[in-house]
């Protein structure tokens, strides 16, 4: 799946290595080059790599609005913001908070309590100013404070047990450990905090007006950040859990049970955006996962799906509980869990210090259970046989019986959700458009932004009505089926009833591997598959055999089960099969999937399709056949303009379309390599066939680092070369003169890196193939992870498929638009936000928007328009599927045919196995 380039000889035979591909960076005429040194913050580091380039590419400006499509008035969840004065300045101060002995105060959330006290005590010394404080090191005011440097001392109870953190040591009432008791004899002992405020920068409010004219600068981003910090501060004062710009209230009406001790918590997102129509407040419904509050034992039983507390896995419990906050009864004190005791409560000893008759301190070894029951007279029902919760330091443990501990509400659950939890979350958090609008109107009212003093001192007022925008509904592209028949998509959907596939493949030399324990009629399934295939034009030969798994291996590790199945297949088949149908025991997340795919694709080069034999009907079989056909090299449907070679701009000039995505490990898996995938179109002038190339890279790194990988003066082992060579070979020895790149998964702060790091690598890969070759580039970012939604006024329905919006709520200057290509059947449609960062080809707004819309109709796996262009979806699928290979690598000695480990920075990253030659160019990811 990685480098599948032909050898040098083959390349020369196809046309000579020198002839092959690309261009020097071309800056569009409307972009003024700026020096790399001028860029500050994150971007500077990003652009230092190509230091030899004097020019930094910037996102291009909008060249015009689209006009095609039927006009449709819409509402959007942006609320107009008026700023009455822009003459004054925001003053930025840095804040440092220490204890008396100059130790910095650790723990998020502590700062807010200390600062509230500073404001109460020293209001006049601070010039009676209102603040925007981020809770950590930054403070903003409108106009200056009386002096550039201010120092205050404030008395406050030790604040480290705040709602956001809670790592105070226990007091005597909750703890059997006397040394801790002595340290904190009074539960609310006051502490002195030293607060230092020093001037850092001055930000003109005029920068907001500049941003609205599209003149973005460091200042304008900072000014909008100040406004966002005000919203965070407002939510913090209401006791919300803050997750970036989303706020969650402690209200059980907003909680839904997802199972496993995890709750979905509904809140709302709120942030300021600069748009064509001025400043707006974007509000949306938001959901996060929290730990089920209440007794620790109840949470653990639910989390582990255990019968009772005595059948819990305590090693797992210890990992799950670490750093969570609990409230202990009867003292009602809050602590952070540091671990569990090694022995049960009735056996765990500690040293109790007490005064003897002569006034001397005597020590007595006593169990935690004995201490609480006999000394504290607290009744314990079941804790005696369970470990205690430790809330002390590693060398000074402080044990509390588990039944006295309740988990505090609003603690984020950051681990990956199971398939069942995820589907439950989706099901329980979806809202129809009208319901979402009502919830947002209520949230805007209840957040009371009008009475926020800091917003008032900025002269900001927020409208409470949804902004009106004009959408346009593009007509669905016409599609071709077999025998030259047309499909007409209605509401973004079509079907193959009485139609044949446009290019059916032949399913021959194949077999079935059955891992399923369900009593399914495999012969009947095969018979139905053959019949269904015949109706779609696919000739499905009878399979060679059905291989049943030997029941004695059902409990073996997945890799062993796959190995044994292959031994069985090899012993019976006369030669390697061309295709294997695999019946899995579960529909989702089956642990056989990764090792099975790896064995087929990387070791044997066999095309394979997995399915679960439960609930099989005609529609299910049709969908399976669509995937099989695409994998075996067939085509299910084509765009009519693709069939007639009349795609504007693309059909006339050899064009490759790339889709790029990076898949990261689940939250909490910081050491799992990220997987970068790029798919490229092949067989120009088609735009429906793709090939993928996938590599691992350092965990959580978003920029793809293996697009160009020079290993010698004549060899590039990067992703792009592989896709360019494949395009050349499959497109009649034509080099692409236009390269259209769709990049998924990057935020606006990373646009410059895509344009200056990733694009540079692609250009280098082209130049390495042919110094004289200069294709033109188009770079488009596709974003799904944003908070803009559209609604039809007075209608309960979602916006129709093909709805495009490029006015009012788009960027004041840059070339972006929103597209809802698909039919939102459930919940509220989430549009894809496309940002055109570079266009050297010179597309008209209509042609580019039509192309993006059409690419939502070439997805071979389904008979519906999809919500984001197919190349991006394919890149995501390829990264996810190859990522499954990694789960079973562990310490496999075959981790790579290229030396096993590649080093990115200092982190060694295991490489993925390369796919076999005969499946490398297939759409194996379908």
PDB file of C-alpha atoms in Angstrom, residues 325-462:
ATOM      1  CA  UNK A 325     -12.159  13.835  42.278  1.00  0.00           C
ATOM      2  CA  UNK A 326     -14.285  12.482  45.101  1.00  0.00           C
ATOM      3  CA  UNK A 327     -16.339  13.956  47.916  1.00  0.00           C
ATOM      4  CA  UNK A 328     -15.971  12.098  51.220  1.00  0.00           C
ATOM      5  CA  UNK A 329     -18.752  11.731  53.774  1.00  0.00           C
ATOM      6  CA  UNK A 330     -19.400  12.717  56.460  1.00  0.00           C
ATOM      7  CA  UNK A 331     -16.885  15.616  56.219  1.00  0.00           C
ATOM      8  CA  UNK A 332     -18.023  16.625  52.676  1.00  0.00           C
ATOM      9  CA  UNK A 333     -14.395  17.377  51.793  1.00  0.00           C
ATOM     10  CA  UNK A 334     -13.198  17.046  48.193  1.00  0.00           C
ATOM     11  CA  UNK A 335      -9.986  15.199  47.223  1.00  0.00           C
ATOM     12  CA  UNK A 336      -8.184  13.826  44.202  1.00  0.00           C
ATOM     13  CA  UNK A 337      -7.690  10.029  44.025  1.00  0.00           C
ATOM     14  CA  UNK A 338      -4.005   9.086  43.848  1.00  0.00           C
ATOM     15  CA  UNK A 339      -4.441   5.305  43.993  1.00  0.00           C
ATOM     16  CA  UNK A 340      -5.849   2.318  45.910  1.00  0.00           C
ATOM     17  CA  UNK A 341      -4.574   0.505  48.986  1.00  0.00           C
ATOM     18  CA  UNK A 342      -2.787  -2.783  48.312  1.00  0.00           C
ATOM     19  CA  UNK A 343      -4.782  -4.671  50.939  1.00  0.00           C
ATOM     20  CA  UNK A 344      -8.499  -4.730  51.786  1.00  0.00           C
ATOM     21  CA  UNK A 345      -9.810  -2.164  54.300  1.00  0.00           C
ATOM     22  CA  UNK A 346      -9.965  -4.699  57.155  1.00  0.00           C
ATOM     23  CA  UNK A 347      -6.274  -5.656  56.643  1.00  0.00           C
ATOM     24  CA  UNK A 348      -4.706  -2.346  55.576  1.00  0.00           C
ATOM     25  CA  UNK A 349      -2.645  -1.135  58.582  1.00  0.00           C
ATOM     26  CA  UNK A 350      -1.474   2.378  59.333  1.00  0.00           C
ATOM     27  CA  UNK A 351       0.149   4.090  62.310  1.00  0.00           C
ATOM     28  CA  UNK A 352      -2.317   6.010  64.494  1.00  0.00           C
ATOM     29  CA  UNK A 353      -0.738   8.666  66.682  1.00  0.00           C
ATOM     30  CA  UNK A 354      -2.569   9.642  69.872  1.00  0.00           C
ATOM     31  CA  UNK A 355      -1.831  11.308  73.167  1.00  0.00           C
ATOM     32  CA  UNK A 356      -1.060   8.982  76.041  1.00  0.00           C
ATOM     33  CA  UNK A 357      -2.029   9.551  79.689  1.00  0.00           C
ATOM     34  CA  UNK A 358       1.226  11.408  80.447  1.00  0.00           C
ATOM     35  CA  UNK A 359       0.826  13.745  77.489  1.00  0.00           C
ATOM     36  CA  UNK A 360       3.284  11.765  75.366  1.00  0.00           C
ATOM     37  CA  UNK A 361       2.446  10.867  71.782  1.00  0.00           C
ATOM     38  CA  UNK A 362       1.900   7.155  71.431  1.00  0.00           C
ATOM     39  CA  UNK A 363       1.571   5.244  68.182  1.00  0.00           C
ATOM     40  CA  UNK A 364      -0.634   2.284  67.558  1.00  0.00           C
ATOM     41  CA  UNK A 365      -0.830   0.031  64.468  1.00  0.00           C
ATOM     42  CA  UNK A 366      -4.455  -0.243  63.484  1.00  0.00           C
ATOM     43  CA  UNK A 367      -6.480  -1.203  60.397  1.00  0.00           C
ATOM     44  CA  UNK A 368      -8.325   1.440  58.391  1.00  0.00           C
ATOM     45  CA  UNK A 369     -11.568  -0.466  59.040  1.00  0.00           C
ATOM     46  CA  UNK A 370     -10.999  -0.543  62.794  1.00  0.00           C
ATOM     47  CA  UNK A 371     -10.179   3.163  62.846  1.00  0.00           C
ATOM     48  CA  UNK A 372     -13.348   4.248  61.039  1.00  0.00           C
ATOM     49  CA  UNK A 373     -15.737   1.817  62.765  1.00  0.00           C
ATOM     50  CA  UNK A 374     -14.394   1.949  66.340  1.00  0.00           C
ATOM     51  CA  UNK A 375     -12.677   5.340  66.608  1.00  0.00           C
ATOM     52  CA  UNK A 376     -14.861   7.380  64.290  1.00  0.00           C
ATOM     53  CA  UNK A 377     -18.065   5.385  64.912  1.00  0.00           C
ATOM     54  CA  UNK A 378     -18.888   5.298  61.201  1.00  0.00           C
ATOM     55  CA  UNK A 379     -20.843   2.258  60.091  1.00  0.00           C
ATOM     56  CA  UNK A 380     -19.332   0.408  57.091  1.00  0.00           C
ATOM     57  CA  UNK A 381     -21.555  -2.076  55.268  1.00  0.00           C
ATOM     58  CA  UNK A 382     -19.263  -3.677  52.683  1.00  0.00           C
ATOM     59  CA  UNK A 383     -15.900  -1.861  52.568  1.00  0.00           C
ATOM     60  CA  UNK A 384     -14.050  -4.318  54.816  1.00  0.00           C
ATOM     61  CA  UNK A 385     -13.242  -6.694  51.944  1.00  0.00           C
ATOM     62  CA  UNK A 386     -12.493  -4.020  49.349  1.00  0.00           C
ATOM     63  CA  UNK A 387      -9.412  -1.834  48.795  1.00  0.00           C
ATOM     64  CA  UNK A 388      -9.454   1.701  50.236  1.00  0.00           C
ATOM     65  CA  UNK A 389      -9.218   4.857  48.159  1.00  0.00           C
ATOM     66  CA  UNK A 390      -5.849   6.598  48.592  1.00  0.00           C
ATOM     67  CA  UNK A 391      -5.926  10.405  48.444  1.00  0.00           C
ATOM     68  CA  UNK A 392      -2.491  11.022  49.957  1.00  0.00           C
ATOM     69  CA  UNK A 393       1.007  11.419  48.588  1.00  0.00           C
ATOM     70  CA  UNK A 394       2.998   8.370  47.369  1.00  0.00           C
ATOM     71  CA  UNK A 395       5.108   8.242  50.552  1.00  0.00           C
ATOM     72  CA  UNK A 396       2.312   9.414  52.858  1.00  0.00           C
ATOM     73  CA  UNK A 397      -0.808   7.515  51.875  1.00  0.00           C
ATOM     74  CA  UNK A 398      -4.179   8.592  53.215  1.00  0.00           C
ATOM     75  CA  UNK A 399      -6.786   5.844  53.064  1.00  0.00           C
ATOM     76  CA  UNK A 400     -10.563   6.209  53.006  1.00  0.00           C
ATOM     77  CA  UNK A 401     -13.054   3.308  52.867  1.00  0.00           C
ATOM     78  CA  UNK A 402     -14.521   3.145  49.364  1.00  0.00           C
ATOM     79  CA  UNK A 403     -18.172   3.371  50.433  1.00  0.00           C
ATOM     80  CA  UNK A 404     -17.603   6.820  51.965  1.00  0.00           C
ATOM     81  CA  UNK A 405     -16.466   8.158  48.562  1.00  0.00           C
ATOM     82  CA  UNK A 406     -18.688   9.745  45.911  1.00  0.00           C
ATOM     83  CA  UNK A 407     -17.432  10.877  42.508  1.00  0.00           C
ATOM     84  CA  UNK A 408     -17.962  14.609  41.953  1.00  0.00           C
ATOM     85  CA  UNK A 409     -20.138  15.667  38.997  1.00  0.00           C
ATOM     86  CA  UNK A 410     -18.865  17.130  35.689  1.00  0.00           C
ATOM     87  CA  UNK A 411     -15.610  15.174  35.411  1.00  0.00           C
ATOM     88  CA  UNK A 412     -14.700  14.557  31.780  1.00  0.00           C
ATOM     89  CA  UNK A 413     -14.377  11.009  30.481  1.00  0.00           C
ATOM     90  CA  UNK A 414     -11.567  11.218  27.919  1.00  0.00           C
ATOM     91  CA  UNK A 415     -11.053   7.570  26.946  1.00  0.00           C
ATOM     92  CA  UNK A 416     -12.337   6.109  23.676  1.00  0.00           C
ATOM     93  CA  UNK A 417     -15.986   5.109  23.646  1.00  0.00           C
ATOM     94  CA  UNK A 418     -17.026   1.567  22.794  1.00  0.00           C
ATOM     95  CA  UNK A 419     -19.086   1.013  19.644  1.00  0.00           C
ATOM     96  CA  UNK A 420     -22.261   0.644  21.733  1.00  0.00           C
ATOM     97  CA  UNK A 421     -21.534   3.815  23.726  1.00  0.00           C
ATOM     98  CA  UNK A 422     -20.818   5.769  20.548  1.00  0.00           C
ATOM     99  CA  UNK A 423     -24.016   4.667  18.815  1.00  0.00           C
ATOM    100  CA  UNK A 424     -25.965   5.422  22.002  1.00  0.00           C
ATOM    101  CA  UNK A 425     -24.398   8.909  22.115  1.00  0.00           C
ATOM    102  CA  UNK A 426     -25.310   9.599  18.484  1.00  0.00           C
ATOM    103  CA  UNK A 427     -28.843   8.353  19.012  1.00  0.00           C
ATOM    104  CA  UNK A 428     -29.443  10.283  22.241  1.00  0.00           C
ATOM    105  CA  UNK A 429     -27.807  13.565  21.257  1.00  0.00           C
ATOM    106  CA  UNK A 430     -29.418  14.067  17.848  1.00  0.00           C
ATOM    107  CA  UNK A 431     -31.950  16.877  17.535  1.00  0.00           C
ATOM    108  CA  UNK A 432     -34.286  17.825  14.726  1.00  0.00           C
ATOM    109  CA  UNK A 433     -33.656  21.313  13.262  1.00  0.00           C
ATOM    110  CA  UNK A 434     -36.592  23.032  15.039  1.00  0.00           C
ATOM    111  CA  UNK A 435     -35.693  21.480  18.405  1.00  0.00           C
ATOM    112  CA  UNK A 436     -32.084  22.612  17.997  1.00  0.00           C
ATOM    113  CA  UNK A 437     -33.179  26.159  17.215  1.00  0.00           C
ATOM    114  CA  UNK A 438     -35.368  26.238  20.341  1.00  0.00           C
ATOM    115  CA  UNK A 439     -32.538  24.907  22.526  1.00  0.00           C
ATOM    116  CA  UNK A 440     -30.136  27.525  21.126  1.00  0.00           C
ATOM    117  CA  UNK A 441     -32.584  30.398  21.684  1.00  0.00           C
ATOM    118  CA  UNK A 442     -33.021  29.266  25.292  1.00  0.00           C
ATOM    119  CA  UNK A 443     -29.240  28.881  25.791  1.00  0.00           C
ATOM    120  CA  UNK A 444     -28.621  32.395  24.458  1.00  0.00           C
ATOM    121  CA  UNK A 445     -31.192  33.827  26.876  1.00  0.00           C
ATOM    122  CA  UNK A 446     -29.947  31.835  29.875  1.00  0.00           C
ATOM    123  CA  UNK A 447     -26.278  32.713  29.317  1.00  0.00           C
ATOM    124  CA  UNK A 448     -27.181  36.339  30.126  1.00  0.00           C
ATOM    125  CA  UNK A 449     -24.455  37.815  27.939  1.00  0.00           C
ATOM    126  CA  UNK A 450     -26.257  41.185  28.021  1.00  0.00           C
ATOM    127  CA  UNK A 451     -25.482  41.560  31.716  1.00  0.00           C
ATOM    128  CA  UNK A 452     -21.831  40.441  31.426  1.00  0.00           C
ATOM    129  CA  UNK A 453     -19.976  43.553  32.721  1.00  0.00           C
ATOM    130  CA  UNK A 454     -16.889  43.023  30.600  1.00  0.00           C
ATOM    131  CA  UNK A 455     -18.915  42.747  27.364  1.00  0.00           C
ATOM    132  CA  UNK A 456     -20.792  45.900  28.342  1.00  0.00           C
ATOM    133  CA  UNK A 457     -17.547  47.757  28.978  1.00  0.00           C
ATOM    134  CA  UNK A 458     -16.448  46.699  25.462  1.00  0.00           C
ATOM    135  CA  UNK A 459     -19.667  48.231  24.080  1.00  0.00           C
ATOM    136  CA  UNK A 460     -20.844  44.851  22.771  1.00  0.00           C
ATOM    137  CA  UNK A 461     -24.482  43.908  22.263  1.00  0.00           C
ATOM    138  CA  UNK A 462     -25.674  40.595  20.822  1.00  0.00           C
TER     139      UNK A 462
END
